Short mmCIF file of C-alpha atoms and ligand atoms in Angstrom, two decimals:
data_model
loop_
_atom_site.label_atom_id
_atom_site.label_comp_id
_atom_site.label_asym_id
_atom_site.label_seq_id
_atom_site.Cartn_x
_atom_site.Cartn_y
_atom_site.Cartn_z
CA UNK A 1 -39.46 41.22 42.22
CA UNK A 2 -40.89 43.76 44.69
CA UNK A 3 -43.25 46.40 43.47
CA UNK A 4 -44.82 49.49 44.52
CA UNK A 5 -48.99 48.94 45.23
CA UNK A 6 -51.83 50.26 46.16
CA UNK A 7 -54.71 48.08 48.27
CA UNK A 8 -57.00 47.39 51.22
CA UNK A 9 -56.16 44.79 53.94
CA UNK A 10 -59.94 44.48 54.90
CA UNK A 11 -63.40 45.71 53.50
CA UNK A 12 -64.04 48.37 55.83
CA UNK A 13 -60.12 49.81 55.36
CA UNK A 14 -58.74 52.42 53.08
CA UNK A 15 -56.53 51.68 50.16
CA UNK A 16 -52.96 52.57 50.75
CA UNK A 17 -49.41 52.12 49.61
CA UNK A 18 -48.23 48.54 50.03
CA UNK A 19 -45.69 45.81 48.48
CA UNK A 20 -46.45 43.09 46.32
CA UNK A 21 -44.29 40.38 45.07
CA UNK A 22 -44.57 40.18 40.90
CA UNK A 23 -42.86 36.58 39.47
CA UNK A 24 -39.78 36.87 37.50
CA UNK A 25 -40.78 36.83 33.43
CA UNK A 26 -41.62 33.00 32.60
CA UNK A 27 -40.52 32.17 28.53
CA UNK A 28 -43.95 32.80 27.64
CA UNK A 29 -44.73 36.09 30.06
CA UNK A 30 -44.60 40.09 29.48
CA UNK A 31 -43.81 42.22 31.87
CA UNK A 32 -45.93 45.81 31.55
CA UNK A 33 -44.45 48.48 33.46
CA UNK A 34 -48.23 50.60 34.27
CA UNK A 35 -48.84 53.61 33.32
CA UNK A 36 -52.37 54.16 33.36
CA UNK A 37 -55.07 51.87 35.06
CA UNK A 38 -58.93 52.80 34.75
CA UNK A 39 -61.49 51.99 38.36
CA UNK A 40 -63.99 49.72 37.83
CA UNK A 41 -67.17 49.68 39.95
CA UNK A 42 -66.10 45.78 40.27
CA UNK A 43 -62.80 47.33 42.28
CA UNK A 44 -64.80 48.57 44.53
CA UNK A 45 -67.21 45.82 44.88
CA UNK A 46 -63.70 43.61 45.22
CA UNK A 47 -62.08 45.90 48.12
CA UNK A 48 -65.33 46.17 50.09
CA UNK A 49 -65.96 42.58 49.72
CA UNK A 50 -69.41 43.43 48.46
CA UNK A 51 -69.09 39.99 46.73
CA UNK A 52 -68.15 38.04 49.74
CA UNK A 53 -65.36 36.19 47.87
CA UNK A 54 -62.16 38.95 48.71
CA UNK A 55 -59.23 37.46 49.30
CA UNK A 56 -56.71 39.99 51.47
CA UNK A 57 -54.49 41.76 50.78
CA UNK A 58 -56.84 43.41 47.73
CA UNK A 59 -54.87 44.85 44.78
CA UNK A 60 -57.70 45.76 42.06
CA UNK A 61 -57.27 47.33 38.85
CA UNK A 62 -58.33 45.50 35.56
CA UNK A 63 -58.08 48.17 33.40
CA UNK A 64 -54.31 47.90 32.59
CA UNK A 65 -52.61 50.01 29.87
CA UNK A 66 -48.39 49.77 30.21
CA UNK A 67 -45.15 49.69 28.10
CA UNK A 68 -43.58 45.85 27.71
CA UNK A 69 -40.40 45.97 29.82
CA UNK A 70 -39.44 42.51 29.05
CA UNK A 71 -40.34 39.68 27.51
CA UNK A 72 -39.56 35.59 27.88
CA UNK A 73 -37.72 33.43 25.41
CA UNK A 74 -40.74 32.09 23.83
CA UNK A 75 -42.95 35.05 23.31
CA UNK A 76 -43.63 36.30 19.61
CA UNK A 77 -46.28 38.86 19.69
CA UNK A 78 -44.58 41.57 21.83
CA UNK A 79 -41.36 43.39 22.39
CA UNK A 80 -39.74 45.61 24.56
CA UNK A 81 -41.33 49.35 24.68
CA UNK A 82 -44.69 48.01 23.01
CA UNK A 83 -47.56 49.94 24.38
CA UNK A 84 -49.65 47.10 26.01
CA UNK A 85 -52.79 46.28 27.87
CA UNK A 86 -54.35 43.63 30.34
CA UNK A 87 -58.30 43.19 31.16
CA UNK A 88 -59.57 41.28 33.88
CA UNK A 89 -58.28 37.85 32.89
CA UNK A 90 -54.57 36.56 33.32
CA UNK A 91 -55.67 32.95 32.81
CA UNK A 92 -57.73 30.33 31.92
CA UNK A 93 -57.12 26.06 31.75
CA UNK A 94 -57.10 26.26 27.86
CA UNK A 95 -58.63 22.73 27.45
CA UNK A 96 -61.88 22.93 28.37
CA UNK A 97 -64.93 23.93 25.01
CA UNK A 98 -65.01 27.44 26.37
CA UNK A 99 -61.26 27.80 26.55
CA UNK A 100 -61.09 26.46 22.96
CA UNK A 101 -63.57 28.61 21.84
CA UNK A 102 -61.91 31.80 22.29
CA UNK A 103 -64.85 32.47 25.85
CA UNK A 104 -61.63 31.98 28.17
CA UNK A 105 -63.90 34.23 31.03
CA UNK A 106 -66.67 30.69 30.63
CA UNK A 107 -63.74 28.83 31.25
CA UNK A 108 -65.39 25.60 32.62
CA UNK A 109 -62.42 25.47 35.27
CA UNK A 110 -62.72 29.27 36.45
CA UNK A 111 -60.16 31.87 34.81
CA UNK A 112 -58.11 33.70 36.80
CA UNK A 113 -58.60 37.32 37.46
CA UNK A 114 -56.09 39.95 37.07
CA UNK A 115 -56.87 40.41 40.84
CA UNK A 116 -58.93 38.39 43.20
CA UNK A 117 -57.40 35.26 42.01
CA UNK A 118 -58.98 32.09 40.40
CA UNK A 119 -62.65 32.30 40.60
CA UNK A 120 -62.79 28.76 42.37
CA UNK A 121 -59.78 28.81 44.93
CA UNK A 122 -56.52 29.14 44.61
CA UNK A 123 -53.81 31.74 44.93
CA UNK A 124 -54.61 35.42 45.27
CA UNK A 125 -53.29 37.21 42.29
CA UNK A 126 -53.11 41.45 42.41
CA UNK A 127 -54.22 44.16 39.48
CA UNK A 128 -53.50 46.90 37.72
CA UNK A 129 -53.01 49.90 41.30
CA UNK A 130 -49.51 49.30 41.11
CA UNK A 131 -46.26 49.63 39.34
CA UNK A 132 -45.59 46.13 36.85
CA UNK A 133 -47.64 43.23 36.13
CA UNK A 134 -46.21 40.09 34.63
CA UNK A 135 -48.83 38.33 32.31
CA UNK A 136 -48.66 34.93 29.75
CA UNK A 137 -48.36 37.04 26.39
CA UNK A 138 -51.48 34.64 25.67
CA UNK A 139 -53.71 37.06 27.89
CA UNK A 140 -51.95 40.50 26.68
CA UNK A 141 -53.47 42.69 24.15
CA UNK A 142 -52.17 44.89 21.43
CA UNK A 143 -52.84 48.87 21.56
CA UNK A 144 -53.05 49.78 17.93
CA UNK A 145 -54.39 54.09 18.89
CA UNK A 146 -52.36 56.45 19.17
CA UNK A 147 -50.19 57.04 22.12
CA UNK A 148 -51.30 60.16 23.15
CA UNK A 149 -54.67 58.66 23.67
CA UNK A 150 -53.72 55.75 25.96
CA UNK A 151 -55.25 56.79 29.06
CA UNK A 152 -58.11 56.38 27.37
CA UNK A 153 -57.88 53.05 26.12
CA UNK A 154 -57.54 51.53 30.09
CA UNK A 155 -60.98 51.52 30.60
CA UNK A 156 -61.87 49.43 27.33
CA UNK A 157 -60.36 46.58 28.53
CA UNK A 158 -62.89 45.97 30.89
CA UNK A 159 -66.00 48.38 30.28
CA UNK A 160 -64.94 47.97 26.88
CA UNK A 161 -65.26 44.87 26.08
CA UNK A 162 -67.67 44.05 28.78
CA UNK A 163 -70.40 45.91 26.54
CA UNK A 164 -68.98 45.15 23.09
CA UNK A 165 -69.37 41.32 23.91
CA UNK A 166 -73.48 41.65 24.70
CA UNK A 167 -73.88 44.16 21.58
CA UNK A 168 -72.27 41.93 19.35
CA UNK A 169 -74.02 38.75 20.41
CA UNK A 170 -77.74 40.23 20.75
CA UNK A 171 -76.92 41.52 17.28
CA UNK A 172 -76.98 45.60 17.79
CA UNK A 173 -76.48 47.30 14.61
CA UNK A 174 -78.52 48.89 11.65
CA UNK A 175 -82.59 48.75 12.05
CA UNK A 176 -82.22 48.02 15.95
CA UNK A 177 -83.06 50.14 18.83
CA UNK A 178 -80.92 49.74 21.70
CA UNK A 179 -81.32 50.67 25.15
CA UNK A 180 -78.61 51.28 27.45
CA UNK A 181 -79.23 51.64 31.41
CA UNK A 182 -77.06 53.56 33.48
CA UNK A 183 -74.54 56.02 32.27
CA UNK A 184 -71.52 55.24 34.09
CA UNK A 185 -68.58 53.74 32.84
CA UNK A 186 -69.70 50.30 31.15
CA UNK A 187 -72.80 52.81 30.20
CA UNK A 188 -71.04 55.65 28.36
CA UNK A 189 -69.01 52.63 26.35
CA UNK A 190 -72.50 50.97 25.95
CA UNK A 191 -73.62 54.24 24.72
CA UNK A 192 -70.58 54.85 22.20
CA UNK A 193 -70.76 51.34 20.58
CA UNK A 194 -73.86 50.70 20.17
CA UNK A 195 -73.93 54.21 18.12
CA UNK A 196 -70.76 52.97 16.35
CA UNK A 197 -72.47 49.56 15.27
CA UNK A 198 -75.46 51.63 13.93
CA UNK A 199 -78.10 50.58 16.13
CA UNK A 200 -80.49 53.59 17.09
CA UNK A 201 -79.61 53.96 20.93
CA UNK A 202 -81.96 55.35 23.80
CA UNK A 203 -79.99 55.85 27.12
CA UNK A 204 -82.32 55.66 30.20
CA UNK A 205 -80.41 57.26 33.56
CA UNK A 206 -81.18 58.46 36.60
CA UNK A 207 -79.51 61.37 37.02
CA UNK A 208 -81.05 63.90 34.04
CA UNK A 209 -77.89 66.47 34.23
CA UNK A 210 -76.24 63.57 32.42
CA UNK A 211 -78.82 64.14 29.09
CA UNK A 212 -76.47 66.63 27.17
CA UNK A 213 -73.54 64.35 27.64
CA UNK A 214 -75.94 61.22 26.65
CA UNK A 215 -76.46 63.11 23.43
CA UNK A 216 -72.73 63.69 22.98
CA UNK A 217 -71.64 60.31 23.37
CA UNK A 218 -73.81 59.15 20.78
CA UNK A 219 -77.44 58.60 22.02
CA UNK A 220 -79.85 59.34 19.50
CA UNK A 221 -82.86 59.60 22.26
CA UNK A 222 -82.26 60.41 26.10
CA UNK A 223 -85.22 59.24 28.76
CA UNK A 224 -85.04 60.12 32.31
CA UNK A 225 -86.06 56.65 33.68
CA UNK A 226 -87.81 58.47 37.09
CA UNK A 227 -90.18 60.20 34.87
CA UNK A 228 -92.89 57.40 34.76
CA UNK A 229 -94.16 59.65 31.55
CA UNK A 230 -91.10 59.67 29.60
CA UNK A 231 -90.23 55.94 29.80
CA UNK A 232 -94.07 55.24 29.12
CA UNK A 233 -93.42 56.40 25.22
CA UNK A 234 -90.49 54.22 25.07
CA UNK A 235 -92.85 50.87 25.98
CA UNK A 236 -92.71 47.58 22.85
CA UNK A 237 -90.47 49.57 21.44
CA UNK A 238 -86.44 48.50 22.35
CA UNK A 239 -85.15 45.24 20.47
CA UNK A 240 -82.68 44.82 23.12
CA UNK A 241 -81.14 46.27 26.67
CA UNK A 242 -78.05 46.45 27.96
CA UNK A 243 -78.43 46.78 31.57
CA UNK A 244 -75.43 48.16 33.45
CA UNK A 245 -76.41 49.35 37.20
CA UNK A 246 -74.48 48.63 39.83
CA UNK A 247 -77.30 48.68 42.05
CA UNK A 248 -80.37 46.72 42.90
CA UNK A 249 -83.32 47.78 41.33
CA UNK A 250 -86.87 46.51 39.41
CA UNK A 251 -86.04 45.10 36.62
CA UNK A 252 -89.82 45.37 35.16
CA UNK A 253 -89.08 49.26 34.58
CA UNK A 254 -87.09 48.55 31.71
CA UNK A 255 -88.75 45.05 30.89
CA UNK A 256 -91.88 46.85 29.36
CA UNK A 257 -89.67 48.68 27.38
CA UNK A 258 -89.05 45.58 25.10
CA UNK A 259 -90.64 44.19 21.73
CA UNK A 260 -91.77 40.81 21.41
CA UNK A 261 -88.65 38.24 21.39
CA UNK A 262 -86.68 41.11 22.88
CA UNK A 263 -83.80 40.61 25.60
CA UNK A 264 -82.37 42.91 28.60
CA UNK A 265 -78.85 41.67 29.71
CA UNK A 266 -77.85 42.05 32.72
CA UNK A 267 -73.94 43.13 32.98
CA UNK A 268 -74.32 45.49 36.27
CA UNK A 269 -73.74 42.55 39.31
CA UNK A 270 -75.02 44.52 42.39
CA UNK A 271 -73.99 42.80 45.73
CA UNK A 272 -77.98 42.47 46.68
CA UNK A 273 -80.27 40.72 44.49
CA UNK A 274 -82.79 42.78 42.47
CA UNK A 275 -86.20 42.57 43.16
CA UNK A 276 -88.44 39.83 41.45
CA UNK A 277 -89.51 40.56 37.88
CA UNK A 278 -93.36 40.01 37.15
CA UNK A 279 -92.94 36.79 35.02
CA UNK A 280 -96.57 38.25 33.00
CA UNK A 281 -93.92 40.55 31.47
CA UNK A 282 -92.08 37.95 30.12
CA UNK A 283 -94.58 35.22 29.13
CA UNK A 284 -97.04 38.05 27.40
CA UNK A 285 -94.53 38.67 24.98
CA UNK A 286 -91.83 35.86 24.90
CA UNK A 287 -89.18 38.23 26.62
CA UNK A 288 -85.89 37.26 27.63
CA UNK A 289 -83.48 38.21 30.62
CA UNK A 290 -80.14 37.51 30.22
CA UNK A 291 -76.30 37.61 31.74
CA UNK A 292 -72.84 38.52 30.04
CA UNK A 293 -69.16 38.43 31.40
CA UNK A 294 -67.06 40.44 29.75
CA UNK A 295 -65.74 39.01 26.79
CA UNK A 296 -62.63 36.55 25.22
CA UNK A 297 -59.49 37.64 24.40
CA UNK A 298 -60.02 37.11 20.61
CA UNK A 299 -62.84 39.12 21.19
CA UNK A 300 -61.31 41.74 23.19
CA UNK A 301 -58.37 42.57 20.72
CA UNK A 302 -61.37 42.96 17.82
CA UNK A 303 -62.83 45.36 20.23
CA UNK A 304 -59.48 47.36 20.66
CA UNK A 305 -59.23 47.24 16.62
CA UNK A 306 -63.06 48.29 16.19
CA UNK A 307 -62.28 51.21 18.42
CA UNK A 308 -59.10 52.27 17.05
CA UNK A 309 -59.92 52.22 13.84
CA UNK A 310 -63.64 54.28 14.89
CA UNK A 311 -61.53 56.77 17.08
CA UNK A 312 -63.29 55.25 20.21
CA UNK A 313 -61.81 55.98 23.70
CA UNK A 314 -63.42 56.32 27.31
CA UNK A 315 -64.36 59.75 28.42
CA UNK A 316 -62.13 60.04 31.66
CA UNK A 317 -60.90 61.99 34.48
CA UNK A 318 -57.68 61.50 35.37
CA UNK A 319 -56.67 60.93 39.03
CA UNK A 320 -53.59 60.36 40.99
CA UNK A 321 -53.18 57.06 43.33
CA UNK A 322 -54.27 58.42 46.19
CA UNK A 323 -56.97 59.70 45.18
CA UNK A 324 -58.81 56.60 44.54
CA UNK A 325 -61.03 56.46 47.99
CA UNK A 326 -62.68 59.37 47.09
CA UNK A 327 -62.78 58.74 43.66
CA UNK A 328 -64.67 55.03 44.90
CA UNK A 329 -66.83 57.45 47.18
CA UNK A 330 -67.80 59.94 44.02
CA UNK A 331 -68.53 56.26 41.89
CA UNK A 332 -71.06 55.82 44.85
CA UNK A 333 -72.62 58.83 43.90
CA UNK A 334 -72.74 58.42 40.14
CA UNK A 335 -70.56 61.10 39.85
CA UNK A 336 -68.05 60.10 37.17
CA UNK A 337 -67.77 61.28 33.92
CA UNK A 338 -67.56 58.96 33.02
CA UNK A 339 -64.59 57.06 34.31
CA UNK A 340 -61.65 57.67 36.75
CA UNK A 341 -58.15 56.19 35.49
CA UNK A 342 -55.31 56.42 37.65
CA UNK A 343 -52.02 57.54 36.41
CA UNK A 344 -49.34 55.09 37.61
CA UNK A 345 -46.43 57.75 37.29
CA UNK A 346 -48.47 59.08 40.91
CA UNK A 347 -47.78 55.95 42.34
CA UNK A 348 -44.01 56.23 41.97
CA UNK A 349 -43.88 59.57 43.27
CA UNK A 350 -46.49 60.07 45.66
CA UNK A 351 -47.64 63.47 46.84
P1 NAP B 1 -70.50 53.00 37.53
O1 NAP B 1 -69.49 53.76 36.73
O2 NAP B 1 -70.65 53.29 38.97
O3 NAP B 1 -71.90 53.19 36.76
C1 NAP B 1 -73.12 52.65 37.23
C2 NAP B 1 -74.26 53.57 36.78
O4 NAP B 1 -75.50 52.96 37.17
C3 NAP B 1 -74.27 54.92 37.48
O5 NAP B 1 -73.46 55.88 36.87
C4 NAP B 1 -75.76 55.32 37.39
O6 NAP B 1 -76.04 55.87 36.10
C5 NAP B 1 -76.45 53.98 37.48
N1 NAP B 1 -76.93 53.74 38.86
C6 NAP B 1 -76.20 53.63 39.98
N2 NAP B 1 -76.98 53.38 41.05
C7 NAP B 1 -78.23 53.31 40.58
C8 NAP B 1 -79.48 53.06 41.17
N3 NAP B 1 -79.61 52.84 42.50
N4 NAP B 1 -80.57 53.05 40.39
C9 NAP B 1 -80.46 53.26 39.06
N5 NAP B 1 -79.30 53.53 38.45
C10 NAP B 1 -78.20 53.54 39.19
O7 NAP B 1 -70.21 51.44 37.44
P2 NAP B 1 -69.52 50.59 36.25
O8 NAP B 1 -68.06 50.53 36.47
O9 NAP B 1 -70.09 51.04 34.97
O10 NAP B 1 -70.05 49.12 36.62
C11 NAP B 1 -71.44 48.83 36.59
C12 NAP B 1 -71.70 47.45 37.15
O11 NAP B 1 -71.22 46.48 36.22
C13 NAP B 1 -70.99 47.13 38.48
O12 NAP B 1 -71.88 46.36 39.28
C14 NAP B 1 -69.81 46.29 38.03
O13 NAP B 1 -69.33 45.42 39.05
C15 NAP B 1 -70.43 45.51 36.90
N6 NAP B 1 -69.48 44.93 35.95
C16 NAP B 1 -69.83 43.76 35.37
C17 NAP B 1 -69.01 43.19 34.42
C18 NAP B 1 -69.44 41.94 33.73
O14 NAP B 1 -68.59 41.26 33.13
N7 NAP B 1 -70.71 41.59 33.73
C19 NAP B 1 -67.81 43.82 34.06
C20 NAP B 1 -67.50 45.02 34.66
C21 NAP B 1 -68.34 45.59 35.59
P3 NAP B 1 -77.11 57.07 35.93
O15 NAP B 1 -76.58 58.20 36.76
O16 NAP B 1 -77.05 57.34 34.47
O17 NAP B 1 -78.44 56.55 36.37
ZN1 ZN B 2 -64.35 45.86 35.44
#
């Protein structure tokens, strides 16, 4: 079927209104008419091919929140006029350890994105900026909030998850102090979780007219990471960091920050490499750097649940579709508060 879209033919283009072709419903697929769809900085990255791997014509979005339309013969878990949502997998070989252990996005053959395609060749596949996505039910998740609060949900299923997943495996919670860099949108999730687990949580941004809403969302401690002074009484002190700029920067600013046996993990994946840390950091105290991907689907429906049952959604402006390059432009700036989701209705009727 032909659908209404929004994408880029080439990095240095616009988005605009375009066609894409979705299949017809397989046995085992959904198909989510959109209605809301939350911009990731990895959208951006993806149109601007920031990542040199875009394949064109670009149709981002993994941030997908929609209503089942219809469903195949074989699927069990869903049914027509479920509320429904889709992160930034569609696939994954299911045979390999990863795939059997529930880490689909370590899939040892390369799971396919909800846009961009599979991560080692293959056909292009296009997100969540447009009007229906057809999905295996295997990589669709269930929206237990309320639906009044959907257009909040989008952005979990990517900057959701993608700092649940870290959290939970560096073992945030009671008796830990967490710090999270960057308060954007993986930041401001990073930020709400980490309170919600019960871990004590110091924010560190750039941009101090952000402190007041730091506090809000749950920090207990706010540092201005400029002020060499105020992230000098933070220094041994953090049992883990959750790093989430988008940007290239030195990495031994916030490396000081952490105990012995700590860990900083990397989630932010700027297109330039960051500077070199100062291995004496790490040897002098047995630190750790580390990497995370977003996170399973098993994993990803317990981080729906979590929310939904701690009344957790993204703090959001909503925006219609053609707003988005200016909305990218305003991400640039790290002006979002603290994420943009597009309402899909816009897309339908465009103004
Ligand atoms: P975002 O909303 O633009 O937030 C990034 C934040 O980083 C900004 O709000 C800003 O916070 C801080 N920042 C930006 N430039 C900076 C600089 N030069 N120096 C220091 N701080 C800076 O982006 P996002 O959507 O949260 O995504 C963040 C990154 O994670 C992107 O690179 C994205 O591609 C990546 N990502 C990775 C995964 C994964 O699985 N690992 C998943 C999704 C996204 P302050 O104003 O508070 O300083
Ligand atoms: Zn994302």
């Amino acid at each position: 079927m032909t659908v209404k879209a929004y994408g880029t033919h080439a990095s240095d283009k616009p988005l605009e209104p375009m066609e894409i072709t979705r299949r017809t419903p397989g046995a085992d697929d959904v198909q989510i008419d959109i209605l809301y769809c939350g911009v990731c900085h990895s959208d951006l990255h993806t149109a601007r091919n920031e990542w040199k791997n875009t394949l064109y014509p670009s149709v981002p979005g993994h941030e997908v929140v929609g209503r089942v339309a219809a469903v195949g013969a074989k699927v069990t878990k869903f049914k027509v006029g479920d509320l429904a949502g889709v992160g930034c997998m569609v696939d994954s070989c299911g045979h390999c350890p990863p795939c059997h252990e529930g880490e689909e996005q370590y899939c040892d053959n390369g799971f396919t994105g909800t846009y961009n395609g599979p991560l080692y060749g293959g056909e292009n596949t296009y997100g969540g900026y447009s009007q229906t996505i057809v999905v295996n039910e295997s990589f669709v998740l269930r929206i237990r909030h309320a639906e009044k609060d959907i257009a909040g949900v989008a952005p979990l299923l990517c900057a959701g998850i993608t700092t649940y997943s870290p959290l939970r495996h560096w073992g945030a919670g009671p008796g830990k102090k967490v710090g999270v860099v960057g308060l954007g949108g993986l930041g401001h999730m990073g930020v709400k979780l980490a309170h919600a687990m019960g871990a004590h949580v110091v924010l560190f941004t750039t941009s101090p007219a952000k402190i007041a809403d730091g506090l809000r969302l749950g920090a207990d401690e706010v540092c201005v990471s400029t002020d060499p002074a105020q992230l000098a009484r933070h220094a041994g002190q953090l049992d883990f960091i959750l790093n989430t700029v988008a940007a290239p920067h030195q990495l031994d600013t916030y490396l000081q920050l952490l105990k012995r046996d700590g860990t900083m993990t990397l989630v932010g994946a700027p297109a330039e490499p960051h500077p070199s840390p100062n291995v004496f950091g790490l040897i002098l105290k047995r630190r750790s750097i580390a990497g995370s991907l977003i996170g399973g689907i098993r994993e990803t429906q317990e981080m729906l649940d979590f929310c939904a049952e701690h009344g957790i959604v993204s703090d959001i402006e909503t925006i219609p579709m053609h707003y988005i390059n200016t909305a990218y432009e305003r991400m640039l700036k790290s002006d979002v508060r603290y994420r943009f989701v597009i309402d899909m209705a816009t897309l339908k009727t465009p103004t």
